[in-house]
Amino acid sequence: MAQTLIPSPESAFDKQLSFNREYIRSFKIKTITFDIIDKKDFQVAEDKNLVHYYEFDSEGRLKRFYYTIINKVIQKEYHSGPVYHHRRKVSNGYTYTKNEYTYDTVSTVYFYNTSGDLSMKRYNDGTYYESYYYEYDASHRVTREKRCKETNASLSKTEFQLGVQYVISDETYVYQETGKKQYKKICKNDEGLTYKEIIVNLNDAGQPVSWNEQYTATWIVQSTSFGYNKKGQLAEVSFKGNANGELVLERIYEYDERDCVYTEKQLKNNQLQMEVSYVTDETKRLSSFIMRNPAEKTMRIVKLIYAYQ
C-alpha cells in the first residue's frame, strides 16, 4: 500500500510537503488542512490560527495550495475587575496583555495539460500575481518555462481574469543524451543564448544521483547529489553552491518498517536547522508531525485534517 508522503528529488528543498498522488487518488482525498500550534521551550503552546491548505483534483494532483502568514502583531491590554464572594472581595483586579494578529494569505493554483503535466501555476500574494507556464517534450521533460507578472481584471480573487501581462523571463531547454545513464540539459534565456548547462547522472533504476550546474558567463557552480536506500527510497539529498559564499544544504530521511518516512533532518553547513518527526496511522495516512528547531528552541505541532471527494 502506498503512503501519504514520498520525498522526491525535485521537491527536497520545497517548503510544501510532497504528497503521494497515487495515495491521494486512491483514498479520494479532496483537501488536507493543517491545524498548527507553535510552542517555545518552557512556555505554553500557542494557537496563532495559522493555516496550510492543500486541495486536490480527482486524479490526486495538487489543485490549490495556500497558507497564512502573520504580517503584524498587536499587543492589546485587557483589564480584569476585582472578584467578590458574598460581598467580600477575594481578589484584586489586574491588567494583562495579549497578542492579536493580522494575516496575509499566499496562494498558488495549478493547471495540467491533457498528458497530466503541469502546464501553469499562478502565485498570488495579496494583489501581486506571478505565473509560470510550461511546455514539454515527448518524454515529459520541460522544454520551455515562461514567467509572467499578471494583473487580475476581475473584482473577485477567486475568479481570475487576465488583465495586463508582463513577461519576466522566457527560458527554453534542450536535452542532449551524453551517455547511457547521463544527459545534458542546456538552459537558454529569452534571447536564445545559453546561460547554464546541467549534467544529470542516473542510476540503474533511472533515478537521479547528481545534478551538476555550470553557469557559462560566471564562476558560479552548483551541484545536488541524491542517495537512496535498498528499497529505492530517497534517503539523503545534498546541495552545494557558491553563489553567495559557500553553502551546503542537506536533507536526511529515515523510514519505518512500513516504508513510511518517520524522521527528516534539515541541515545547513553541517548545522541542524530542523528535525521533523512524522506520525502515520495503520492505513499509512500521515496524521501529524512535529517540527523542532533546536537553535531557536521552538516546536511546531501540526495535525492533519482530511476531507474526501
mmCIF file of C-alpha atoms in Angstrom:
data_model
loop_
_atom_site.group_PDB
_atom_site.id
_atom_site.type_symbol
_atom_site.label_atom_id
_atom_site.label_comp_id
_atom_site.label_asym_id
_atom_site.label_seq_id
_atom_site.Cartn_x
_atom_site.Cartn_y
_atom_site.Cartn_z
ATOM 1 C CA MET A 1 0.000 0.000 0.000
ATOM 2 C CA ALA A 2 1.261 3.488 -0.876
ATOM 3 C CA GLN A 3 1.934 6.064 1.839
ATOM 4 C CA THR A 4 0.829 9.689 2.090
ATOM 5 C CA LEU A 5 4.316 11.191 1.749
ATOM 6 C CA ILE A 6 7.033 10.346 -0.737
ATOM 7 C CA PRO A 7 10.144 12.570 -0.578
ATOM 8 C CA SER A 8 11.311 13.266 -4.119
ATOM 9 C CA PRO A 9 14.484 14.741 -5.634
ATOM 10 C CA GLU A 10 12.549 17.598 -7.247
ATOM 11 C CA SER A 11 10.808 18.717 -4.046
ATOM 12 C CA ALA A 12 13.509 18.017 -1.455
ATOM 13 C CA PHE A 13 14.033 21.688 -0.580
ATOM 14 C CA ASP A 14 10.431 22.860 -1.044
ATOM 15 C CA LYS A 15 8.509 24.248 1.904
ATOM 16 C CA GLN A 16 5.453 22.275 0.827
ATOM 17 C CA LEU A 17 5.069 18.625 1.701
ATOM 18 C CA SER A 18 5.410 16.160 -1.177
ATOM 19 C CA PHE A 19 2.126 14.241 -1.109
ATOM 20 C CA ASN A 20 1.847 10.948 -2.966
ATOM 21 C CA ARG A 21 -0.503 11.470 -5.898
ATOM 22 C CA GLU A 22 -1.468 7.765 -6.057
ATOM 23 C CA TYR A 23 -2.379 7.704 -2.363
ATOM 24 C CA ILE A 24 -4.445 10.889 -2.659
ATOM 25 C CA ARG A 25 -6.309 9.489 -5.696
ATOM 26 C CA SER A 26 -6.896 6.018 -4.209
ATOM 27 C CA PHE A 27 -8.414 7.351 -0.989
ATOM 28 C CA LYS A 28 -10.318 10.117 -2.837
ATOM 29 C CA ILE A 29 -8.836 12.831 -0.666
ATOM 30 C CA LYS A 30 -10.165 16.263 -1.582
ATOM 31 C CA THR A 31 -8.406 18.554 0.895
ATOM 32 C CA ILE A 32 -5.832 18.436 3.671
ATOM 33 C CA THR A 33 -5.791 21.229 6.255
ATOM 34 C CA PHE A 34 -3.061 21.756 8.823
ATOM 35 C CA ASP A 35 -4.075 22.541 12.399
ATOM 36 C CA ILE A 36 -0.940 24.316 13.660
ATOM 37 C CA ILE A 37 0.229 25.025 17.198
ATOM 38 C CA ASP A 38 3.556 26.711 17.990
ATOM 39 C CA LYS A 39 5.454 26.285 21.226
ATOM 40 C CA LYS A 40 8.640 27.658 22.720
ATOM 41 C CA ASP A 41 10.584 25.732 25.322
ATOM 42 C CA PHE A 42 9.244 26.278 28.866
ATOM 43 C CA GLN A 43 6.278 28.250 27.536
ATOM 44 C CA VAL A 44 2.618 27.426 26.955
ATOM 45 C CA ALA A 45 1.720 26.270 23.447
ATOM 46 C CA GLU A 46 0.043 28.986 21.352
ATOM 47 C CA ASP A 47 -2.509 28.595 18.575
ATOM 48 C CA LYS A 48 -1.919 31.556 16.237
ATOM 49 C CA ASN A 49 -4.674 30.445 13.822
ATOM 50 C CA LEU A 50 -2.163 29.782 11.053
ATOM 51 C CA VAL A 51 -3.449 27.637 8.191
ATOM 52 C CA HIS A 52 -1.880 25.455 5.481
ATOM 53 C CA TYR A 53 -4.412 24.143 2.977
ATOM 54 C CA TYR A 54 -3.945 21.628 0.142
ATOM 55 C CA GLU A 55 -6.701 20.933 -2.396
ATOM 56 C CA PHE A 56 -6.525 18.057 -4.913
ATOM 57 C CA ASP A 57 -8.371 17.068 -8.090
ATOM 58 C CA SER A 58 -9.902 13.635 -8.759
ATOM 59 C CA GLU A 59 -6.565 12.404 -10.166
ATOM 60 C CA GLY A 60 -4.755 13.155 -6.916
ATOM 61 C CA ARG A 61 -2.901 16.159 -8.337
ATOM 62 C CA LEU A 62 -2.418 19.329 -6.326
ATOM 63 C CA LYS A 63 -5.009 21.850 -7.471
ATOM 64 C CA ARG A 64 -4.544 24.645 -4.965
ATOM 65 C CA PHE A 65 -2.267 25.407 -2.059
ATOM 66 C CA TYR A 66 -2.444 28.360 0.302
ATOM 67 C CA TYR A 67 -1.065 29.329 3.664
ATOM 68 C CA THR A 68 -1.390 32.263 6.047
ATOM 69 C CA ILE A 69 1.435 34.325 7.471
ATOM 70 C CA ILE A 70 1.415 36.878 10.257
ATOM 71 C CA ASN A 71 2.086 40.383 8.930
ATOM 72 C CA LYS A 72 1.520 42.278 12.170
ATOM 73 C CA VAL A 73 1.433 41.526 15.896
ATOM 74 C CA ILE A 74 -0.645 43.873 18.061
ATOM 75 C CA GLN A 75 -0.332 43.806 21.826
ATOM 76 C CA LYS A 76 -3.659 44.675 23.443
ATOM 77 C CA GLU A 77 -4.132 45.466 27.101
ATOM 78 C CA TYR A 78 -7.049 43.931 28.997
ATOM 79 C CA HIS A 79 -8.367 44.730 32.450
ATOM 80 C CA SER A 80 -10.000 42.353 34.872
ATOM 81 C CA GLY A 81 -12.009 43.725 37.732
ATOM 82 C CA PRO A 82 -11.882 42.556 41.343
ATOM 83 C CA VAL A 83 -13.716 39.375 42.325
ATOM 84 C CA TYR A 84 -16.241 39.365 45.182
ATOM 85 C CA HIS A 85 -17.801 36.490 47.078
ATOM 86 C CA HIS A 86 -20.811 37.305 49.247
ATOM 87 C CA ARG A 87 -19.910 40.995 49.007
ATOM 88 C CA ARG A 88 -16.412 40.256 50.246
ATOM 89 C CA LYS A 89 -13.539 40.967 47.864
ATOM 90 C CA VAL A 90 -11.485 37.809 47.405
ATOM 91 C CA SER A 91 -9.070 39.069 44.742
ATOM 92 C CA ASN A 92 -7.962 42.372 43.296
ATOM 93 C CA GLY A 93 -8.321 43.329 39.688
ATOM 94 C CA TYR A 94 -5.359 43.011 37.348
ATOM 95 C CA THR A 95 -4.129 44.021 33.921
ATOM 96 C CA TYR A 96 -2.728 41.692 31.269
ATOM 97 C CA THR A 97 -1.636 41.897 27.645
ATOM 98 C CA LYS A 98 -2.489 39.549 24.813
ATOM 99 C CA ASN A 99 -1.098 39.278 21.284
ATOM 100 C CA GLU A 100 -3.537 39.697 18.409
ATOM 101 C CA TYR A 101 -2.519 39.005 14.827
ATOM 102 C CA THR A 102 -3.343 40.229 11.350
ATOM 103 C CA TYR A 103 -2.680 37.888 8.447
ATOM 104 C CA ASP A 104 -1.756 37.717 4.787
ATOM 105 C CA THR A 105 -2.719 34.778 2.579
ATOM 106 C CA VAL A 106 -0.286 33.406 0.000
ATOM 107 C CA SER A 107 -1.784 31.019 -2.543
ATOM 108 C CA THR A 108 -0.843 29.042 -5.653
ATOM 109 C CA VAL A 109 -3.206 27.386 -8.139
ATOM 110 C CA TYR A 110 -2.134 24.611 -10.527
ATOM 111 C CA PHE A 111 -3.338 23.591 -14.010
ATOM 112 C CA TYR A 112 -2.449 20.500 -16.055
ATOM 113 C CA ASN A 113 -2.425 19.602 -19.747
ATOM 114 C CA THR A 114 -4.116 16.575 -21.321
ATOM 115 C CA SER A 115 -0.983 14.494 -20.708
ATOM 116 C CA GLY A 116 -1.124 15.205 -16.978
ATOM 117 C CA ASP A 117 1.901 17.511 -16.938
ATOM 118 C CA LEU A 118 1.818 20.785 -15.010
ATOM 119 C CA SER A 119 1.047 23.440 -17.615
ATOM 120 C CA MET A 120 0.717 26.503 -15.397
ATOM 121 C CA LYS A 121 0.915 27.605 -11.786
ATOM 122 C CA ARG A 122 -0.161 31.034 -10.572
ATOM 123 C CA TYR A 123 1.172 32.505 -7.350
ATOM 124 C CA ASN A 124 -0.757 35.239 -5.520
ATOM 125 C CA ASP A 125 0.431 37.359 -2.613
ATOM 126 C CA GLY A 126 -2.240 39.974 -1.967
ATOM 127 C CA THR A 127 -2.665 41.909 -5.212
ATOM 128 C CA TYR A 128 0.520 40.539 -6.803
ATOM 129 C CA TYR A 129 0.199 37.681 -9.288
ATOM 130 C CA GLU A 130 3.060 35.736 -10.817
ATOM 131 C CA SER A 131 2.525 32.834 -13.217
ATOM 132 C CA TYR A 132 4.735 30.106 -14.671
ATOM 133 C CA TYR A 133 3.798 28.483 -17.997
ATOM 134 C CA TYR A 134 5.367 25.163 -19.098
ATOM 135 C CA GLU A 135 5.828 23.209 -22.321
ATOM 136 C CA TYR A 136 7.117 19.625 -22.591
ATOM 137 C CA ASP A 137 8.701 17.158 -24.984
ATOM 138 C CA ALA A 138 7.506 13.594 -25.648
ATOM 139 C CA SER A 139 9.426 12.389 -22.580
ATOM 140 C CA HIS A 140 7.531 14.865 -20.331
ATOM 141 C CA ARG A 141 10.620 16.998 -19.813
ATOM 142 C CA VAL A 142 10.145 20.760 -19.600
ATOM 143 C CA THR A 143 11.273 22.456 -22.827
ATOM 144 C CA ARG A 144 10.034 25.949 -22.062
ATOM 145 C CA GLU A 145 9.258 27.977 -18.951
ATOM 146 C CA LYS A 146 7.707 31.412 -19.216
ATOM 147 C CA ARG A 147 7.448 33.514 -16.073
ATOM 148 C CA CYS A 148 4.986 36.427 -16.075
ATOM 149 C CA LYS A 149 3.745 39.133 -13.774
ATOM 150 C CA GLU A 150 -0.023 39.492 -14.227
ATOM 151 C CA THR A 151 -2.983 41.541 -13.059
ATOM 152 C CA ASN A 152 -6.465 40.291 -12.265
ATOM 153 C CA ALA A 153 -9.174 42.120 -14.230
ATOM 154 C CA SER A 154 -11.858 40.519 -12.075
ATOM 155 C CA LEU A 155 -13.090 42.072 -8.850
ATOM 156 C CA SER A 156 -13.010 38.629 -7.250
ATOM 157 C CA LYS A 157 -9.769 36.885 -6.292
ATOM 158 C CA THR A 158 -11.430 33.500 -6.805
ATOM 159 C CA GLU A 159 -12.405 34.331 -10.423
ATOM 160 C CA PHE A 160 -9.151 35.286 -12.095
ATOM 161 C CA GLN A 161 -9.435 37.138 -15.403
ATOM 162 C CA LEU A 162 -6.180 38.021 -17.085
ATOM 163 C CA GLY A 163 -5.639 41.756 -17.408
ATOM 164 C CA VAL A 164 -2.116 43.022 -18.115
ATOM 165 C CA GLN A 165 0.696 40.514 -18.556
ATOM 166 C CA TYR A 166 4.413 41.318 -18.318
ATOM 167 C CA VAL A 167 6.956 38.690 -19.307
ATOM 168 C CA ILE A 168 9.679 38.489 -16.652
ATOM 169 C CA SER A 169 11.619 35.665 -18.304
ATOM 170 C CA ASP A 170 11.171 33.170 -21.118
ATOM 171 C CA GLU A 171 13.572 30.237 -20.952
ATOM 172 C CA THR A 172 13.935 27.193 -23.201
ATOM 173 C CA TYR A 173 15.668 23.886 -22.520
ATOM 174 C CA VAL A 174 17.419 21.446 -24.837
ATOM 175 C CA TYR A 175 18.358 17.913 -23.793
ATOM 176 C CA GLN A 176 21.360 16.005 -25.141
ATOM 177 C CA GLU A 177 21.992 12.333 -24.385
ATOM 178 C CA THR A 178 25.664 12.091 -23.388
ATOM 179 C CA GLY A 179 25.722 8.519 -22.105
ATOM 180 C CA LYS A 180 23.606 5.521 -21.184
ATOM 181 C CA LYS A 181 22.899 6.973 -17.739
ATOM 182 C CA GLN A 182 23.701 10.626 -18.351
ATOM 183 C CA TYR A 183 22.274 13.587 -20.223
ATOM 184 C CA LYS A 184 22.916 17.307 -20.504
ATOM 185 C CA LYS A 185 20.259 19.978 -20.010
ATOM 186 C CA ILE A 186 21.093 23.218 -21.855
ATOM 187 C CA CYS A 187 19.300 26.287 -20.474
ATOM 188 C CA LYS A 188 18.751 29.258 -22.788
ATOM 189 C CA ASN A 189 17.459 32.732 -21.980
ATOM 190 C CA ASP A 190 14.827 34.739 -23.871
ATOM 191 C CA GLU A 191 17.466 35.748 -26.440
ATOM 192 C CA GLY A 192 18.231 32.107 -27.177
ATOM 193 C CA LEU A 193 21.669 32.307 -25.548
ATOM 194 C CA THR A 194 22.932 29.511 -23.314
ATOM 195 C CA TYR A 195 23.404 30.710 -19.740
ATOM 196 C CA LYS A 196 23.654 27.395 -17.873
ATOM 197 C CA GLU A 197 24.366 23.707 -18.524
ATOM 198 C CA ILE A 198 23.307 20.884 -16.218
ATOM 199 C CA ILE A 199 24.807 17.394 -16.309
ATOM 200 C CA VAL A 200 22.338 14.830 -14.940
ATOM 201 C CA ASN A 201 23.567 11.388 -13.866
ATOM 202 C CA LEU A 202 21.156 8.500 -13.261
ATOM 203 C CA ASN A 203 21.351 5.148 -11.507
ATOM 204 C CA ASP A 204 20.235 1.794 -12.930
ATOM 205 C CA ALA A 205 16.657 2.491 -11.832
ATOM 206 C CA GLY A 206 16.608 5.784 -13.739
ATOM 207 C CA GLN A 207 16.702 7.883 -10.565
ATOM 208 C CA PRO A 208 18.917 10.982 -10.498
ATOM 209 C CA VAL A 209 22.096 10.609 -8.459
ATOM 210 C CA SER A 210 23.518 14.068 -9.245
ATOM 211 C CA TRP A 211 22.786 17.392 -10.920
ATOM 212 C CA ASN A 212 25.875 19.426 -11.756
ATOM 213 C CA GLU A 213 25.168 23.012 -12.823
ATOM 214 C CA GLN A 214 27.657 25.331 -14.535
ATOM 215 C CA TYR A 215 26.828 28.942 -15.438
ATOM 216 C CA THR A 216 28.545 29.831 -18.697
ATOM 217 C CA ALA A 217 29.200 33.533 -18.037
ATOM 218 C CA THR A 218 30.291 33.354 -14.389
ATOM 219 C CA TRP A 219 32.283 31.242 -11.944
ATOM 220 C CA ILE A 220 29.145 30.059 -10.161
ATOM 221 C CA VAL A 221 28.737 26.283 -9.874
ATOM 222 C CA GLN A 222 26.065 24.304 -8.080
ATOM 223 C CA SER A 223 25.643 20.594 -7.506
ATOM 224 C CA THR A 224 22.998 18.376 -5.963
ATOM 225 C CA SER A 225 23.543 14.724 -5.057
ATOM 226 C CA PHE A 226 20.977 12.076 -4.114
ATOM 227 C CA GLY A 227 21.300 8.853 -2.123
ATOM 228 C CA TYR A 228 18.760 6.021 -1.895
ATOM 229 C CA ASN A 229 18.185 3.116 0.481
ATOM 230 C CA LYS A 230 17.963 -0.564 -0.542
ATOM 231 C CA LYS A 231 14.277 -0.152 -1.408
ATOM 232 C CA GLY A 232 14.960 2.770 -3.747
ATOM 233 C CA GLN A 233 13.551 5.391 -1.381
ATOM 234 C CA LEU A 234 15.212 8.784 -1.226
ATOM 235 C CA ALA A 235 17.466 8.720 1.856
ATOM 236 C CA GLU A 236 19.599 11.859 1.539
ATOM 237 C CA VAL A 237 19.974 14.982 -0.567
ATOM 238 C CA SER A 238 22.906 17.396 -0.548
ATOM 239 C CA PHE A 239 23.116 20.765 -2.315
ATOM 240 C CA LYS A 240 26.358 22.723 -2.669
ATOM 241 C CA GLY A 241 26.699 26.166 -4.222
ATOM 242 C CA ASN A 242 28.913 29.245 -4.212
ATOM 243 C CA ALA A 243 26.516 31.924 -5.467
ATOM 244 C CA ASN A 244 26.501 33.672 -2.061
ATOM 245 C CA GLY A 245 29.510 32.213 -0.307
ATOM 246 C CA GLU A 246 29.912 28.505 0.273
ATOM 247 C CA LEU A 247 26.554 26.925 1.047
ATOM 248 C CA VAL A 248 25.715 23.306 1.840
ATOM 249 C CA LEU A 249 22.113 22.193 2.390
ATOM 250 C CA GLU A 250 21.188 18.645 3.371
ATOM 251 C CA ARG A 251 18.054 16.566 3.867
ATOM 252 C CA ILE A 252 18.231 13.154 5.550
ATOM 253 C CA TYR A 253 15.223 10.793 5.638
ATOM 254 C CA GLU A 254 14.560 7.672 7.685
ATOM 255 C CA TYR A 255 11.729 5.188 7.098
ATOM 256 C CA ASP A 256 9.901 2.747 9.371
ATOM 257 C CA GLU A 257 9.191 -0.937 8.750
ATOM 258 C CA ARG A 258 6.081 0.004 6.718
ATOM 259 C CA ASP A 259 8.203 2.156 4.368
ATOM 260 C CA CYS A 260 6.710 5.394 5.720
ATOM 261 C CA VAL A 261 9.066 8.302 6.329
ATOM 262 C CA TYR A 262 9.196 8.991 10.067
ATOM 263 C CA THR A 263 12.098 11.435 10.524
ATOM 264 C CA GLU A 264 13.596 14.185 8.426
ATOM 265 C CA LYS A 265 16.670 16.218 9.325
ATOM 266 C CA GLN A 266 17.397 19.552 7.649
ATOM 267 C CA LEU A 267 20.967 20.839 7.875
ATOM 268 C CA LYS A 268 22.750 23.979 6.698
ATOM 269 C CA ASN A 269 26.537 23.994 6.596
ATOM 270 C CA ASN A 270 26.561 20.896 8.829
ATOM 271 C CA GLN A 271 24.386 22.557 11.470
ATOM 272 C CA LEU A 272 20.991 21.037 12.275
ATOM 273 C CA GLN A 273 18.287 23.577 11.397
ATOM 274 C CA MET A 274 15.143 21.490 11.761
ATOM 275 C CA GLU A 275 14.167 17.965 12.775
ATOM 276 C CA VAL A 276 10.771 16.656 11.703
ATOM 277 C CA SER A 277 9.022 13.631 13.218
ATOM 278 C CA TYR A 278 6.108 12.154 11.233
ATOM 279 C CA VAL A 279 3.264 10.033 12.635
ATOM 280 C CA THR A 280 1.241 7.744 10.325
ATOM 281 C CA ASP A 281 -1.759 5.549 11.108
ATOM 282 C CA GLU A 282 -2.469 1.930 10.128
ATOM 283 C CA THR A 283 -3.508 2.972 6.601
ATOM 284 C CA LYS A 284 -0.171 4.779 6.123
ATOM 285 C CA ARG A 285 -2.019 8.081 6.285
ATOM 286 C CA LEU A 286 0.015 10.910 7.763
ATOM 287 C CA SER A 287 -1.890 12.060 10.848
ATOM 288 C CA SER A 288 0.519 14.580 12.392
ATOM 289 C CA PHE A 289 4.094 15.785 12.530
ATOM 290 C CA ILE A 290 6.320 17.819 14.825
ATOM 291 C CA MET A 291 8.954 20.287 13.616
ATOM 292 C CA ARG A 292 11.693 21.013 16.130
ATOM 293 C CA ASN A 293 14.104 23.944 15.719
ATOM 294 C CA PRO A 294 16.962 23.285 18.180
ATOM 295 C CA ALA A 295 18.677 26.656 17.722
ATOM 296 C CA GLU A 296 15.575 28.744 18.403
ATOM 297 C CA LYS A 297 14.227 26.196 20.923
ATOM 298 C CA THR A 298 10.841 26.185 19.242
ATOM 299 C CA MET A 299 8.443 23.475 18.190
ATOM 300 C CA ARG A 300 5.574 23.373 15.700
ATOM 301 C CA ILE A 301 2.925 20.697 16.209
ATOM 302 C CA VAL A 302 0.786 20.006 13.141
ATOM 303 C CA LYS A 303 -2.341 17.851 12.968
ATOM 304 C CA LEU A 304 -3.696 16.968 9.527
ATOM 305 C CA ILE A 305 -7.439 17.215 8.860
ATOM 306 C CA TYR A 306 -8.719 15.326 5.810
ATOM 307 C CA ALA A 307 -11.815 15.878 3.671
ATOM 308 C CA TYR A 308 -12.863 13.442 0.946
ATOM 309 C CA GLN A 309 -14.411 13.611 -2.508
#
